Amino acid sequence: DFGLDMSNRSPLLNIIFQSLNKVTRGVVRDFGEIENLQVSPNSLERFVSKTKNKISNSLLSDLTKSRPDWGIKINNNSDYVKDKHYWIVDSLNGRFNFLHGLPHFAISVAVELNNEILSAVVPDPIRDEFYFAEKGKGSFQNDRRIRVSKRNKLKSCVFSIFDENTLNNKKSITNYFEEINILSYQSSSVTRSFGSSALSFAWLASGKIDCLFINKINKNQIACGDLLIKEAGG
């Protein structure tokens, strides 16, 4: 439980929070097991896939029960019907970090209607931080309003990069990242790559990082970040 004051939340946010609270404890417990598992890479892959499936199944069950007539998009499918609400779920964002015992990953749930995101929630289970936004109501980290960075000099900025292709295809990103690194070097700013797009969006919305460069990311992964950043003034 993230200890949030639920009394002033919308019914929709309460549904999302309650569904996520059910899975976050299990995710943290499974993550603790990663470091203790002295097993083959294949066994670790199976363990992480099992964790991801548990999250998906639990959220699918709860969210479908709460709004039976809504559609659901898990991870990356592109079903779309006009005037129909959709849940968009990314069940383990930062999977590669999780697999390697790096404590930087998240889950995300958003609500979409007619290609517009109405609500977005991104919990960071390891840090007990809950980022969320509703259209027209601002962005929050736990019970604190968040806004994007106001830093206006490059030398005091943190650039961040996210590209899933770095795991498999170095060629696709070489020129793209070289340009960013040159800009960073010339302006005496710093560049960081964290490995979770959902948390990078949340950190951009809360001003922890100043600029985020993303290459080749699917629409469902952008869903939460889009609203978080807009509602934080980005």
Short mmCIF file of C-alpha atoms in Angstrom, two decimals:
data_model
loop_
_atom_site.label_atom_id
_atom_site.label_comp_id
_atom_site.label_asym_id
_atom_site.label_seq_id
_atom_site.Cartn_x
_atom_site.Cartn_y
_atom_site.Cartn_z
CA ASP A 1 0.00 0.00 0.00
CA PHE A 2 1.40 3.37 -1.03
CA GLY A 3 -0.36 5.13 1.85
CA LEU A 4 -2.22 7.58 -0.39
CA ASP A 5 -5.17 9.62 0.77
CA MET A 6 -7.92 8.00 -1.31
CA SER A 7 -10.74 10.24 -0.08
CA ASN A 8 -10.10 13.02 -2.59
CA ARG A 9 -9.42 10.77 -5.57
CA SER A 10 -11.87 10.15 -8.38
CA PRO A 11 -13.66 6.76 -8.39
CA LEU A 12 -11.67 5.83 -11.52
CA LEU A 13 -8.30 6.53 -9.87
CA ASN A 14 -9.38 4.57 -6.80
CA ILE A 15 -10.12 1.54 -8.98
CA ILE A 16 -6.67 1.77 -10.57
CA PHE A 17 -4.88 2.29 -7.23
CA GLN A 18 -6.63 -0.67 -5.63
CA SER A 19 -5.85 -2.93 -8.59
CA LEU A 20 -2.19 -1.90 -8.53
CA ASN A 21 -1.87 -2.26 -4.76
CA LYS A 22 -2.80 -5.92 -5.17
CA VAL A 23 0.19 -6.60 -7.43
CA THR A 24 2.95 -4.28 -6.19
CA ARG A 25 3.73 -6.26 -3.04
CA GLY A 26 4.10 -9.46 -5.07
CA VAL A 27 6.35 -7.69 -7.58
CA VAL A 28 8.68 -6.46 -4.83
CA ARG A 29 8.74 -9.95 -3.33
CA ASP A 30 9.59 -11.53 -6.70
CA PHE A 31 12.26 -8.91 -7.30
CA GLY A 32 13.86 -9.86 -3.98
CA GLU A 33 14.06 -13.44 -5.22
CA ILE A 34 16.03 -12.45 -8.35
CA GLU A 35 19.21 -11.79 -6.36
CA ASN A 36 18.87 -15.13 -4.54
CA LEU A 37 18.32 -17.18 -7.69
CA GLN A 38 21.65 -18.70 -8.72
CA VAL A 39 20.19 -20.32 -11.80
CA SER A 40 20.59 -20.39 -15.57
CA PRO A 41 19.59 -17.39 -17.73
CA ASN A 42 16.70 -19.46 -19.12
CA SER A 43 15.36 -20.13 -15.63
CA LEU A 44 15.58 -16.41 -14.81
CA GLU A 45 13.73 -15.56 -18.03
CA ARG A 46 10.97 -18.00 -17.09
CA PHE A 47 10.78 -16.55 -13.57
CA VAL A 48 10.43 -12.96 -14.88
CA SER A 49 7.88 -14.02 -17.51
CA LYS A 50 5.88 -15.66 -14.72
CA THR A 51 6.01 -12.42 -12.69
CA LYS A 52 4.86 -10.41 -15.69
CA ASN A 53 1.99 -12.82 -16.35
CA LYS A 54 0.87 -12.66 -12.71
CA ILE A 55 0.71 -8.86 -12.95
CA SER A 56 -1.18 -8.96 -16.26
CA ASN A 57 -3.68 -11.56 -15.06
CA SER A 58 -4.40 -9.79 -11.78
CA LEU A 59 -4.90 -6.38 -13.42
CA LEU A 60 -6.92 -7.88 -16.27
CA SER A 61 -9.24 -9.58 -13.77
CA ASP A 62 -9.74 -6.51 -11.53
CA LEU A 63 -10.09 -3.90 -14.26
CA THR A 64 -12.46 -6.04 -16.36
CA LYS A 65 -14.59 -6.70 -13.28
CA SER A 66 -14.83 -2.98 -12.46
CA ARG A 67 -15.74 -1.88 -16.00
CA PRO A 68 -17.02 -4.95 -17.94
CA ASP A 69 -17.86 -2.99 -21.10
CA TRP A 70 -14.41 -1.40 -21.46
CA GLY A 71 -11.71 -2.80 -23.72
CA ILE A 72 -8.23 -3.63 -22.51
CA LYS A 73 -4.82 -3.31 -24.18
CA ILE A 74 -2.08 -5.29 -22.47
CA ASN A 75 1.51 -4.36 -23.42
CA ASN A 76 1.07 -3.73 -27.16
CA ASN A 77 -2.11 -4.36 -29.09
CA SER A 78 -3.83 -1.70 -31.17
CA ASP A 79 -7.55 -2.46 -31.02
CA TYR A 80 -9.65 0.72 -31.40
CA VAL A 81 -13.39 1.37 -31.47
CA LYS A 82 -14.83 4.90 -31.46
CA ASP A 83 -16.47 6.08 -28.20
CA LYS A 84 -15.23 3.04 -26.30
CA HIS A 85 -13.04 3.31 -23.20
CA TYR A 86 -9.87 1.23 -23.04
CA TRP A 87 -7.55 0.27 -20.23
CA ILE A 88 -3.92 0.38 -21.40
CA VAL A 89 -1.62 -1.77 -19.28
CA ASP A 90 2.16 -2.13 -19.38
CA SER A 91 2.66 -4.92 -16.88
CA LEU A 92 6.43 -4.75 -16.34
CA ASN A 93 8.11 -1.67 -17.74
CA GLY A 94 11.87 -2.01 -17.27
CA ARG A 95 11.81 -5.79 -17.63
CA PHE A 96 15.53 -5.97 -18.52
CA ASN A 97 16.38 -4.11 -15.29
CA PHE A 98 14.16 -6.46 -13.28
CA LEU A 99 15.82 -9.49 -14.86
CA HIS A 100 19.25 -8.23 -13.82
CA GLY A 101 18.28 -7.27 -10.28
CA LEU A 102 18.40 -3.53 -11.02
CA PRO A 103 15.82 -1.76 -8.81
CA HIS A 104 14.32 0.43 -11.51
CA PHE A 105 11.06 -0.74 -13.08
CA ALA A 106 7.37 0.12 -13.01
CA ILE A 107 3.86 -0.90 -13.97
CA SER A 108 1.56 1.50 -15.82
CA VAL A 109 -2.19 1.76 -16.28
CA ALA A 110 -3.92 4.37 -18.43
CA VAL A 111 -7.48 5.02 -19.61
CA GLU A 112 -8.06 5.96 -23.24
CA LEU A 113 -11.15 7.25 -25.03
CA ASN A 114 -11.12 8.16 -28.74
CA ASN A 115 -7.31 8.12 -28.88
CA GLU A 116 -7.03 10.50 -25.91
CA ILE A 117 -5.62 9.56 -22.51
CA LEU A 118 -7.93 10.54 -19.63
CA SER A 119 -6.12 9.01 -16.64
CA ALA A 120 -2.64 7.60 -16.06
CA VAL A 121 -0.98 5.89 -13.11
CA VAL A 122 2.65 4.73 -12.82
CA PRO A 123 3.75 3.11 -9.54
CA ASP A 124 7.45 2.69 -8.73
CA PRO A 125 7.16 -0.26 -6.31
CA ILE A 126 10.75 -0.15 -5.03
CA ARG A 127 10.65 3.52 -4.00
CA ASP A 128 7.02 3.57 -2.82
CA GLU A 129 6.25 6.32 -5.31
CA PHE A 130 2.98 6.63 -7.20
CA TYR A 131 2.82 9.00 -10.18
CA PHE A 132 -0.61 9.81 -11.56
CA ALA A 133 -2.57 12.32 -13.60
CA GLU A 134 -6.10 12.97 -14.79
CA LYS A 135 -6.95 15.18 -17.73
CA GLY A 136 -7.30 18.78 -16.57
CA LYS A 137 -6.43 18.02 -12.93
CA GLY A 138 -2.63 18.11 -12.86
CA SER A 139 0.10 15.54 -12.23
CA PHE A 140 1.06 14.16 -8.83
CA GLN A 141 3.70 12.08 -7.09
CA ASN A 142 1.92 10.46 -4.14
CA ASP A 143 0.04 13.46 -2.68
CA ARG A 144 2.37 16.16 -4.02
CA ARG A 145 1.69 18.18 -7.19
CA ILE A 146 4.55 17.87 -9.68
CA ARG A 147 5.76 20.10 -12.50
CA VAL A 148 8.38 19.81 -15.20
CA SER A 149 11.81 21.35 -14.68
CA LYS A 150 12.23 25.12 -14.99
CA ARG A 151 15.98 24.90 -15.59
CA ASN A 152 16.76 26.99 -18.64
CA LYS A 153 20.53 26.61 -19.01
CA LEU A 154 21.79 23.47 -20.75
CA LYS A 155 24.82 23.19 -18.47
CA SER A 156 22.59 22.51 -15.46
CA CYS A 157 20.36 20.00 -17.28
CA VAL A 158 20.11 16.22 -17.24
CA PHE A 159 19.40 14.67 -20.63
CA SER A 160 17.99 11.15 -20.63
CA ILE A 161 17.86 8.56 -23.40
CA PHE A 162 15.53 5.60 -23.80
CA ASP A 163 15.77 3.13 -26.67
CA GLU A 164 14.72 -0.50 -26.43
CA ASN A 165 16.76 -1.32 -29.53
CA THR A 166 19.98 -0.80 -27.55
CA LEU A 167 19.38 -4.31 -26.21
CA ASN A 168 19.43 -5.93 -29.64
CA ASN A 169 20.55 -3.62 -32.41
CA LYS A 170 23.36 -1.17 -31.74
CA LYS A 171 23.40 0.15 -35.32
CA SER A 172 19.89 1.58 -35.13
CA ILE A 173 20.81 4.14 -32.52
CA THR A 174 24.47 4.99 -33.07
CA ASN A 175 24.08 8.28 -34.97
CA TYR A 176 21.04 9.34 -32.95
CA PHE A 177 22.80 8.95 -29.60
CA GLU A 178 26.11 10.33 -30.85
CA GLU A 179 24.39 13.61 -31.70
CA ILE A 180 22.77 13.81 -28.26
CA ASN A 181 26.06 13.01 -26.51
CA ILE A 182 27.88 15.67 -28.55
CA LEU A 183 25.20 18.23 -27.61
CA SER A 184 25.49 17.15 -23.97
CA TYR A 185 29.29 17.40 -24.04
CA GLN A 186 29.27 20.82 -25.72
CA SER A 187 26.82 22.22 -23.18
CA SER A 188 28.46 20.60 -20.12
CA SER A 189 25.20 18.87 -19.24
CA VAL A 190 24.97 15.18 -18.33
CA THR A 191 23.24 12.25 -20.05
CA ARG A 192 21.67 9.33 -18.20
CA SER A 193 19.94 6.20 -19.45
CA PHE A 194 17.71 4.41 -16.92
CA GLY A 195 16.01 1.55 -18.79
CA SER A 196 12.34 2.17 -17.92
CA SER A 197 10.35 4.43 -20.25
CA ALA A 198 7.47 4.75 -17.75
CA LEU A 199 9.74 6.01 -14.97
CA SER A 200 11.65 8.25 -17.37
CA PHE A 201 8.34 9.91 -18.29
CA ALA A 202 7.45 10.23 -14.60
CA TRP A 203 10.84 11.72 -13.78
CA LEU A 204 10.52 14.18 -16.66
CA ALA A 205 7.08 15.21 -15.37
CA SER A 206 8.45 15.71 -11.85
CA GLY A 207 11.50 17.73 -12.95
CA LYS A 208 14.12 15.14 -11.95
CA ILE A 209 15.32 15.11 -15.57
CA ASP A 210 15.02 17.97 -18.04
CA CYS A 211 14.87 16.40 -21.48
CA LEU A 212 14.04 12.89 -22.64
CA PHE A 213 15.03 11.45 -26.03
CA ILE A 214 13.10 8.36 -27.10
CA ASN A 215 13.53 6.21 -30.19
CA LYS A 216 11.08 3.57 -31.45
CA ILE A 217 8.62 3.08 -28.60
CA ASN A 218 5.09 1.72 -29.02
CA LYS A 219 1.97 3.82 -28.48
CA ASN A 220 0.83 1.89 -25.40
CA GLN A 221 4.14 2.64 -23.64
CA ILE A 222 3.72 6.35 -24.36
CA ALA A 223 0.14 6.47 -23.01
CA CYS A 224 0.91 7.22 -19.35
CA GLY A 225 3.84 9.50 -20.04
CA ASP A 226 1.88 11.64 -22.47
CA LEU A 227 -0.68 12.70 -19.88
CA LEU A 228 1.76 12.91 -16.93
CA ILE A 229 3.96 15.34 -18.85
CA LYS A 230 1.16 17.46 -20.30
CA GLU A 231 -0.52 17.83 -16.90
CA ALA A 232 2.85 18.79 -15.37
CA GLY A 233 3.23 21.62 -17.88
CA GLY A 234 5.57 19.83 -20.29
#
